[in-house]
PDB file of C-alpha atoms in Angstrom:
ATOM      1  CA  UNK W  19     -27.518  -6.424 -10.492  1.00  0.00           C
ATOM      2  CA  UNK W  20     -25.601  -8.970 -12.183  1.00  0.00           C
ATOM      3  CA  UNK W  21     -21.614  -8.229 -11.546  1.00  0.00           C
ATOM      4  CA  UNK W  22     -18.922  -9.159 -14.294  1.00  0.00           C
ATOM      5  CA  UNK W  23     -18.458 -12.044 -15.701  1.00  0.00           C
ATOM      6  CA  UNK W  24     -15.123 -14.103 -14.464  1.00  0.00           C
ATOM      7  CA  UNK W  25     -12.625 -14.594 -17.635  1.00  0.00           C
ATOM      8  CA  UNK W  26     -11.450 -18.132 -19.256  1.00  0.00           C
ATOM      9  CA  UNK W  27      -8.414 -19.435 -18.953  1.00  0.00           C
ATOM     10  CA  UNK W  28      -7.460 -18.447 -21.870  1.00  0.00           C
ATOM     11  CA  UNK W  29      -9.173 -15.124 -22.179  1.00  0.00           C
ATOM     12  CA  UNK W  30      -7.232 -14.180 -18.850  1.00  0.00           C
ATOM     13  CA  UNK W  31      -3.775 -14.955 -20.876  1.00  0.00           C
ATOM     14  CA  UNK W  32      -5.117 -12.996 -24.156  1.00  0.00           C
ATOM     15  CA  UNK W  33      -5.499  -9.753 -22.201  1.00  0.00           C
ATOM     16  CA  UNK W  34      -1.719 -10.597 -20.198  1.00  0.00           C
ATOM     17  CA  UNK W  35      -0.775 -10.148 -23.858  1.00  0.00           C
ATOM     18  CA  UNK W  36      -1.413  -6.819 -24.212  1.00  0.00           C
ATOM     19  CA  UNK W  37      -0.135  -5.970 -20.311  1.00  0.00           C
ATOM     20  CA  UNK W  38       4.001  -6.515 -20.400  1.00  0.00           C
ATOM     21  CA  UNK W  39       5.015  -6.402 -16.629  1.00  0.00           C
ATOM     22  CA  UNK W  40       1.255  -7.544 -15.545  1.00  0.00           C
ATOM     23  CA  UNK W  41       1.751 -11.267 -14.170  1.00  0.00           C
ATOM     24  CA  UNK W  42      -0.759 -13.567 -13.382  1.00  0.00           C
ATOM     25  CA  UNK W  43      -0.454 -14.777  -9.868  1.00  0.00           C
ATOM     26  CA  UNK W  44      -2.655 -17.027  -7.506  1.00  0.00           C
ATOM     27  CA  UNK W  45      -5.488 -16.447  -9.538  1.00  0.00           C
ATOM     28  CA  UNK W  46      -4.763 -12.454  -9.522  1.00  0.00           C
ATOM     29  CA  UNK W  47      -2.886  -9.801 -12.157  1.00  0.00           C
ATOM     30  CA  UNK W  48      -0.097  -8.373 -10.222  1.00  0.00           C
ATOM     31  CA  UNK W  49       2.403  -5.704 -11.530  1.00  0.00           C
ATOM     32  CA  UNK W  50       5.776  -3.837  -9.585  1.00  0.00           C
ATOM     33  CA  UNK W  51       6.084  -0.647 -10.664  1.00  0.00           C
ATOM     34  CA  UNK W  52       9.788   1.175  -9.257  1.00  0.00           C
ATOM     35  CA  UNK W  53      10.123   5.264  -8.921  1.00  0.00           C
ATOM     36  CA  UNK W  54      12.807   7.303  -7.775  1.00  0.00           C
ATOM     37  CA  UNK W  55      11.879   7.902  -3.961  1.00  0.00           C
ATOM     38  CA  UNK W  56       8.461   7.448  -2.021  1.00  0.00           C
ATOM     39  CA  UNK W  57       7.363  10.943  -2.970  1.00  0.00           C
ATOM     40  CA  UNK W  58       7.052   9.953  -6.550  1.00  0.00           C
ATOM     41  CA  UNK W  59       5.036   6.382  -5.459  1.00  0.00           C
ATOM     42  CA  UNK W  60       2.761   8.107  -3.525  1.00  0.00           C
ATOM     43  CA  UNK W  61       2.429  10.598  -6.376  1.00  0.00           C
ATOM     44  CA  UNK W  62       1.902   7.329  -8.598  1.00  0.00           C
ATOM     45  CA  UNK W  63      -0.290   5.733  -5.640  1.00  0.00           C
ATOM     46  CA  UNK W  64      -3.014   8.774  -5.841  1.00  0.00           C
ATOM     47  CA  UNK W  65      -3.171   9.008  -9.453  1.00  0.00           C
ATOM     48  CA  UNK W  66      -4.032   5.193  -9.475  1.00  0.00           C
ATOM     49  CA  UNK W  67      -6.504   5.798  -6.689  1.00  0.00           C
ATOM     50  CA  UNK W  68      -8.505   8.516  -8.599  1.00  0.00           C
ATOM     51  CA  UNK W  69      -8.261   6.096 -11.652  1.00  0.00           C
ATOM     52  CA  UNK W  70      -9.940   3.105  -8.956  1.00  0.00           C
ATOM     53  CA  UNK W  71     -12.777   5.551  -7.411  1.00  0.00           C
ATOM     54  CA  UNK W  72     -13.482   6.427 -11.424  1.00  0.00           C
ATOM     55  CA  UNK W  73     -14.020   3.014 -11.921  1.00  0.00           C
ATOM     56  CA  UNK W  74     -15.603   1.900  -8.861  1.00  0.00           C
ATOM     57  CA  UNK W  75     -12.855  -0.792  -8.780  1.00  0.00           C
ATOM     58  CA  UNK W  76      -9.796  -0.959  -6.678  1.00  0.00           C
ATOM     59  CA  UNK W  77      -6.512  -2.919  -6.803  1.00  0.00           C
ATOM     60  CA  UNK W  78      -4.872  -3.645  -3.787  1.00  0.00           C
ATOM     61  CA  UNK W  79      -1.744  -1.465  -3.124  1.00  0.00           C
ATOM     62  CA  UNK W  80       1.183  -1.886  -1.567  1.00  0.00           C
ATOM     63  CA  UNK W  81       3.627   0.692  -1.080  1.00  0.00           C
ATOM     64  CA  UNK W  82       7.211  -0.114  -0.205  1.00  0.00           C
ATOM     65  CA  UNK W  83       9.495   3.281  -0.312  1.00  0.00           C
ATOM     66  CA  UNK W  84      10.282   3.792  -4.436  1.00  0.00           C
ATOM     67  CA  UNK W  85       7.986   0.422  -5.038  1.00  0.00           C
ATOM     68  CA  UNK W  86       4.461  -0.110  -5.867  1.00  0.00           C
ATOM     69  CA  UNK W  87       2.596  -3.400  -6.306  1.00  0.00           C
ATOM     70  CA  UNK W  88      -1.016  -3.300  -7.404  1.00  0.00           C
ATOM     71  CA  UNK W  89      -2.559  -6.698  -7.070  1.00  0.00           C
ATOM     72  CA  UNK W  90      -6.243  -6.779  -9.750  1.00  0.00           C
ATOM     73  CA  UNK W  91      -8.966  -9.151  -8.873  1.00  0.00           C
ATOM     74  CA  UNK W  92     -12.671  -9.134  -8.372  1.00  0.00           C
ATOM     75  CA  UNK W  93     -13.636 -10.454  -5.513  1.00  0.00           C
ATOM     76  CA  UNK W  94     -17.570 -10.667  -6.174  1.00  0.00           C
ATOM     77  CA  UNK W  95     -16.668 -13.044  -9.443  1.00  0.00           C
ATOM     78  CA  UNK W  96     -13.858 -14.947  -7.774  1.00  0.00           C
ATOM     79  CA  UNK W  97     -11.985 -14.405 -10.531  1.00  0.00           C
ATOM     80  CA  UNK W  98     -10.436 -11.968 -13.117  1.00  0.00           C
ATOM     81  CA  UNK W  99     -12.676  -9.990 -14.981  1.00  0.00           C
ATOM     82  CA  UNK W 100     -13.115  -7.475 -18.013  1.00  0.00           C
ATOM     83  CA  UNK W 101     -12.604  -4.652 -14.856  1.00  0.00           C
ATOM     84  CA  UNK W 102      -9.471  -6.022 -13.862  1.00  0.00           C
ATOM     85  CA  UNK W 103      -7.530  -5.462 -17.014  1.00  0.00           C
ATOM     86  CA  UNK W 104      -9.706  -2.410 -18.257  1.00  0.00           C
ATOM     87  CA  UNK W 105      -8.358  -0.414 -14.948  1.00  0.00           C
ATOM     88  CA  UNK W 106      -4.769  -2.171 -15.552  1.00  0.00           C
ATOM     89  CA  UNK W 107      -4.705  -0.535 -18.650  1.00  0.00           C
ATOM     90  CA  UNK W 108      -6.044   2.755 -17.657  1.00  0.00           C
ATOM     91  CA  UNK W 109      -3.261   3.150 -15.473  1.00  0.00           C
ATOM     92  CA  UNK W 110      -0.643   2.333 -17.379  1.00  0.00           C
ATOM     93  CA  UNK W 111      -2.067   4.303 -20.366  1.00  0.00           C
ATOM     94  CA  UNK W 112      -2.005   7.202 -17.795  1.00  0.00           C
ATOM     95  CA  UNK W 113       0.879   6.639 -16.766  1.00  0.00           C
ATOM     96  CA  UNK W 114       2.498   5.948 -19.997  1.00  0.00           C
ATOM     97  CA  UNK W 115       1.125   8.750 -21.512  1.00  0.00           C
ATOM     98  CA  UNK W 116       2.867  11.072 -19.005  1.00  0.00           C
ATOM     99  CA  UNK W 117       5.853  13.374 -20.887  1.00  0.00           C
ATOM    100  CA  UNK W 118       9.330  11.864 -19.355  1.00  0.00           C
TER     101      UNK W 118
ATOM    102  CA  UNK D 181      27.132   8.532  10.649  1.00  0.00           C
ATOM    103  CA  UNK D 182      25.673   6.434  12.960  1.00  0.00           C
ATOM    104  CA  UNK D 183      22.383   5.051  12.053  1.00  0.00           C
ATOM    105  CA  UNK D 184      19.550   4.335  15.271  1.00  0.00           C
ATOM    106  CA  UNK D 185      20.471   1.839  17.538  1.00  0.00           C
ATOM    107  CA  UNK D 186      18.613  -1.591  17.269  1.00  0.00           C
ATOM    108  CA  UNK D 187      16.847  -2.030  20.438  1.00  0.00           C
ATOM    109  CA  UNK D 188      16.948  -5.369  22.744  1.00  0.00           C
ATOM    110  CA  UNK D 189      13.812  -7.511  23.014  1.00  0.00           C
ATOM    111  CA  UNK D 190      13.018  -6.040  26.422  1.00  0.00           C
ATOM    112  CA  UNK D 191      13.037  -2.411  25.217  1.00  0.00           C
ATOM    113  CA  UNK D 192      10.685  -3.346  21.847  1.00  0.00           C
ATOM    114  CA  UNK D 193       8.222  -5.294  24.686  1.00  0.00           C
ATOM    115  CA  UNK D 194       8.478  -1.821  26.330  1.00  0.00           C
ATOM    116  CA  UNK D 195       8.327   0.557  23.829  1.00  0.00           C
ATOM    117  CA  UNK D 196       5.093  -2.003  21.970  1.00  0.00           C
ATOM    118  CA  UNK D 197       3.111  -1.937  25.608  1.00  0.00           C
ATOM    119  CA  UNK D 198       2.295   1.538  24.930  1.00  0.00           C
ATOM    120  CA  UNK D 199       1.190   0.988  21.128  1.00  0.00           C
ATOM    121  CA  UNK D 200      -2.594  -0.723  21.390  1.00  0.00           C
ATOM    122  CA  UNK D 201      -2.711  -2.627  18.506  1.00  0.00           C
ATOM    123  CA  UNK D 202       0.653  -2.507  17.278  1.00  0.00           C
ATOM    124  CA  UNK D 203       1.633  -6.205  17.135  1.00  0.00           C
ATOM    125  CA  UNK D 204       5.118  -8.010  16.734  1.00  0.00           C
ATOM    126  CA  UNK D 205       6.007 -10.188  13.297  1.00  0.00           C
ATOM    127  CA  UNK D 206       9.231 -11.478  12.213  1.00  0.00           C
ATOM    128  CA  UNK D 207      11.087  -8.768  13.308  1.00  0.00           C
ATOM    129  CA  UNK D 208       9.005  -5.633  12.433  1.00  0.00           C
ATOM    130  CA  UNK D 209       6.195  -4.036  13.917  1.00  0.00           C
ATOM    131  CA  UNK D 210       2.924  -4.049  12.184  1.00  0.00           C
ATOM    132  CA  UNK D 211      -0.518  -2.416  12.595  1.00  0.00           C
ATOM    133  CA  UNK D 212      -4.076  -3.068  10.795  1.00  0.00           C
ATOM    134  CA  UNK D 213      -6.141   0.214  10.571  1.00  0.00           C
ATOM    135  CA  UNK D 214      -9.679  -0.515   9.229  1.00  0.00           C
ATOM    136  CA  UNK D 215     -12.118   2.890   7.781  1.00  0.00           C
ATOM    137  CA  UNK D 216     -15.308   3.047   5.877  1.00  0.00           C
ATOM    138  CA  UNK D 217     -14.284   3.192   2.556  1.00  0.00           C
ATOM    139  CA  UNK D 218     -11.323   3.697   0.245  1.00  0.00           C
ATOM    140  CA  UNK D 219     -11.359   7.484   0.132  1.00  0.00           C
ATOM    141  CA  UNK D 220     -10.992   7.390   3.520  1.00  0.00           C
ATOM    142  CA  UNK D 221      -8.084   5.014   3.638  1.00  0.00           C
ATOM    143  CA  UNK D 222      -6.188   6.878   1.208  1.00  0.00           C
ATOM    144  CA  UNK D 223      -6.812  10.372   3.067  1.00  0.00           C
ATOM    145  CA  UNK D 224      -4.895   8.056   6.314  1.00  0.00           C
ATOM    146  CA  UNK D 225      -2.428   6.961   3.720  1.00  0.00           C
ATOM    147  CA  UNK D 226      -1.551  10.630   2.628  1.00  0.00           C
ATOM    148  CA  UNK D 227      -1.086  11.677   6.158  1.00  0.00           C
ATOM    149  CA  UNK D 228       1.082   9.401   7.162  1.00  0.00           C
ATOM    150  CA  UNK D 229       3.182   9.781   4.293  1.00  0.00           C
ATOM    151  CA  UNK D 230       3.405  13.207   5.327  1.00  0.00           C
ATOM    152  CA  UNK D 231       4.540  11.932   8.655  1.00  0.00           C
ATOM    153  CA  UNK D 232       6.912   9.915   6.911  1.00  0.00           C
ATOM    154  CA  UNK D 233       8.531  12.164   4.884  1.00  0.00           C
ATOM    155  CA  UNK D 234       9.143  14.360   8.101  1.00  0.00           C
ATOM    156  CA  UNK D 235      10.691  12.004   9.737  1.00  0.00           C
ATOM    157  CA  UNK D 236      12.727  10.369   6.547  1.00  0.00           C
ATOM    158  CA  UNK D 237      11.294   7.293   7.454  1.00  0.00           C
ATOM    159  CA  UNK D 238       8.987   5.222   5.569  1.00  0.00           C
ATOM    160  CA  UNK D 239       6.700   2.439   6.473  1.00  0.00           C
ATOM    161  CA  UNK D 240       5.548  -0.556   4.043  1.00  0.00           C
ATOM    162  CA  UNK D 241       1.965   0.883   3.583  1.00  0.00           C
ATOM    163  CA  UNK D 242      -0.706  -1.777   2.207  1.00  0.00           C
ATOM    164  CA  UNK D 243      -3.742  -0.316   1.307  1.00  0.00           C
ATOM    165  CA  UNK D 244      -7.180  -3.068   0.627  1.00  0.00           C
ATOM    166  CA  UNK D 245     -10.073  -0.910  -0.227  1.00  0.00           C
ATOM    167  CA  UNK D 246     -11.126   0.266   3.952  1.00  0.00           C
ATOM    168  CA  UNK D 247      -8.106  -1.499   5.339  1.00  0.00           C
ATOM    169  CA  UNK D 248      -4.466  -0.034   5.413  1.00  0.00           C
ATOM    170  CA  UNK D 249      -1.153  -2.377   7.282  1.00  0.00           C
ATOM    171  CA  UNK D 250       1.476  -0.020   8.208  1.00  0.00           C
ATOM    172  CA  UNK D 251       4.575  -2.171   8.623  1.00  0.00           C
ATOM    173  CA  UNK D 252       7.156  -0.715  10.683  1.00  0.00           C
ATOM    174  CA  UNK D 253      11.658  -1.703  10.678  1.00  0.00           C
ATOM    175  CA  UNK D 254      14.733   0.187  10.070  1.00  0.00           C
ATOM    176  CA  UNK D 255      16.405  -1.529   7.445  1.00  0.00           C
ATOM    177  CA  UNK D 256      19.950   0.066   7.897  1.00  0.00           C
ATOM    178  CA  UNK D 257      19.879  -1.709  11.638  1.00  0.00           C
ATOM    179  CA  UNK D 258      18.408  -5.224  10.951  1.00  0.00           C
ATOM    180  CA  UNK D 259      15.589  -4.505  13.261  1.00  0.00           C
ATOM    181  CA  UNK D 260      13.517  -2.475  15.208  1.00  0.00           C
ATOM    182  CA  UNK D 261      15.089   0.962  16.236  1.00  0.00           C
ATOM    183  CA  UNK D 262      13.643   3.957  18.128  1.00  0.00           C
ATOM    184  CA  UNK D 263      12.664   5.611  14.661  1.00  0.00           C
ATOM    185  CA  UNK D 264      10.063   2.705  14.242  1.00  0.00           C
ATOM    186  CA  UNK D 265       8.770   3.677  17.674  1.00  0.00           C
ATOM    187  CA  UNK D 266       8.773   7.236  17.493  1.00  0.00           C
ATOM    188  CA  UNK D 267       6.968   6.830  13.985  1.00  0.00           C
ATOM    189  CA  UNK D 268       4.182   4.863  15.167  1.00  0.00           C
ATOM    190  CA  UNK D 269       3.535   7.006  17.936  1.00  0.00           C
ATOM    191  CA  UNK D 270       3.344  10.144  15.459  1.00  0.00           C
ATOM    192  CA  UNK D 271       0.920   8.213  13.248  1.00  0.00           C
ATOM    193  CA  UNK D 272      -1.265   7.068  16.462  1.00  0.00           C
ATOM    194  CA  UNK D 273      -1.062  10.398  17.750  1.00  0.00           C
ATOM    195  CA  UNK D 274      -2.249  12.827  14.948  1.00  0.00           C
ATOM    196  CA  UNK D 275      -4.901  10.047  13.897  1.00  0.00           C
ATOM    197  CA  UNK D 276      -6.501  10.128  17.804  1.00  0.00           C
ATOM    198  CA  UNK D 277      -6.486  13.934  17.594  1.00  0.00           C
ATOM    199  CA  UNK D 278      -8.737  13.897  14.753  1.00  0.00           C
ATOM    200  CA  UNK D 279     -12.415  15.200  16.003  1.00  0.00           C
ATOM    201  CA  UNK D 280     -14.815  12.037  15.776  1.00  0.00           C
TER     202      UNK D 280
END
């Protein structure tokens, strides 16, 4: 089964377009999202991690008391792919989307 | 009021002897769990968040598909502090008491 394909240059800093807060870092998309206490990250945290299982595709997550850093790559392309920003922007479309 | 103490080296060399696996880095103390998939990791995450919000002390939590770090320090004392300890333990404990 043939995986996705790994992104251009400058297809990689199209889709940052549409992302504000999404940075390209060391070859991954990285964003910091801040909450009020850990309660609402981990709150944040398993919403994102039903979102990942849905897609079969998960960021890497790190947790840090009222922050959250997902870090996006694909590992079997070596690169960024079309998953990496469709599940950024599921999650911030989720989260956006949220009344508050 | 008082925050924890910070312990001496001897006492964190103490106190880490009777943490298998909990290792010592740059001043906090950090432990790699490893599980089969990322369901499973996040049902570890959620419990020790639990654990965490009992004891009003949080780790740094990094979660990589089947592979969680807990990092362990108590800001408010520049260092390592009995909370740290007593945490880990709590985490260690209800995870070995798990059937299987």
């Amino acid at each position: 089964m043939a995986g996705p394909e790994r992104l251009s240059e400058s297809q990689v800093s199209d889709s940052l377009k549409a992302l504000p807060a999404w940075e390209l870092k060391g070859g991954e998309i990285t964003k910091l999202y801040k909450f009020k206490d850990f309660v609402e990250s981990m709150a944040f945290v398993n919403r994102v991690a039903a979102l990942a299982e849905e897609a079969d595709h998960h960021p890497d997550i790190l947790i840090r008391w009222n922050k959250v850093t997902l870090t996006l790559s694909t590992h079997s392309a070596g690169g960024l792919t079309q998953k990496d920003f469709n599940l950024a922007r599921s999650i911030d479309g989720r989260r956006d989307a949220r009344p508050g």
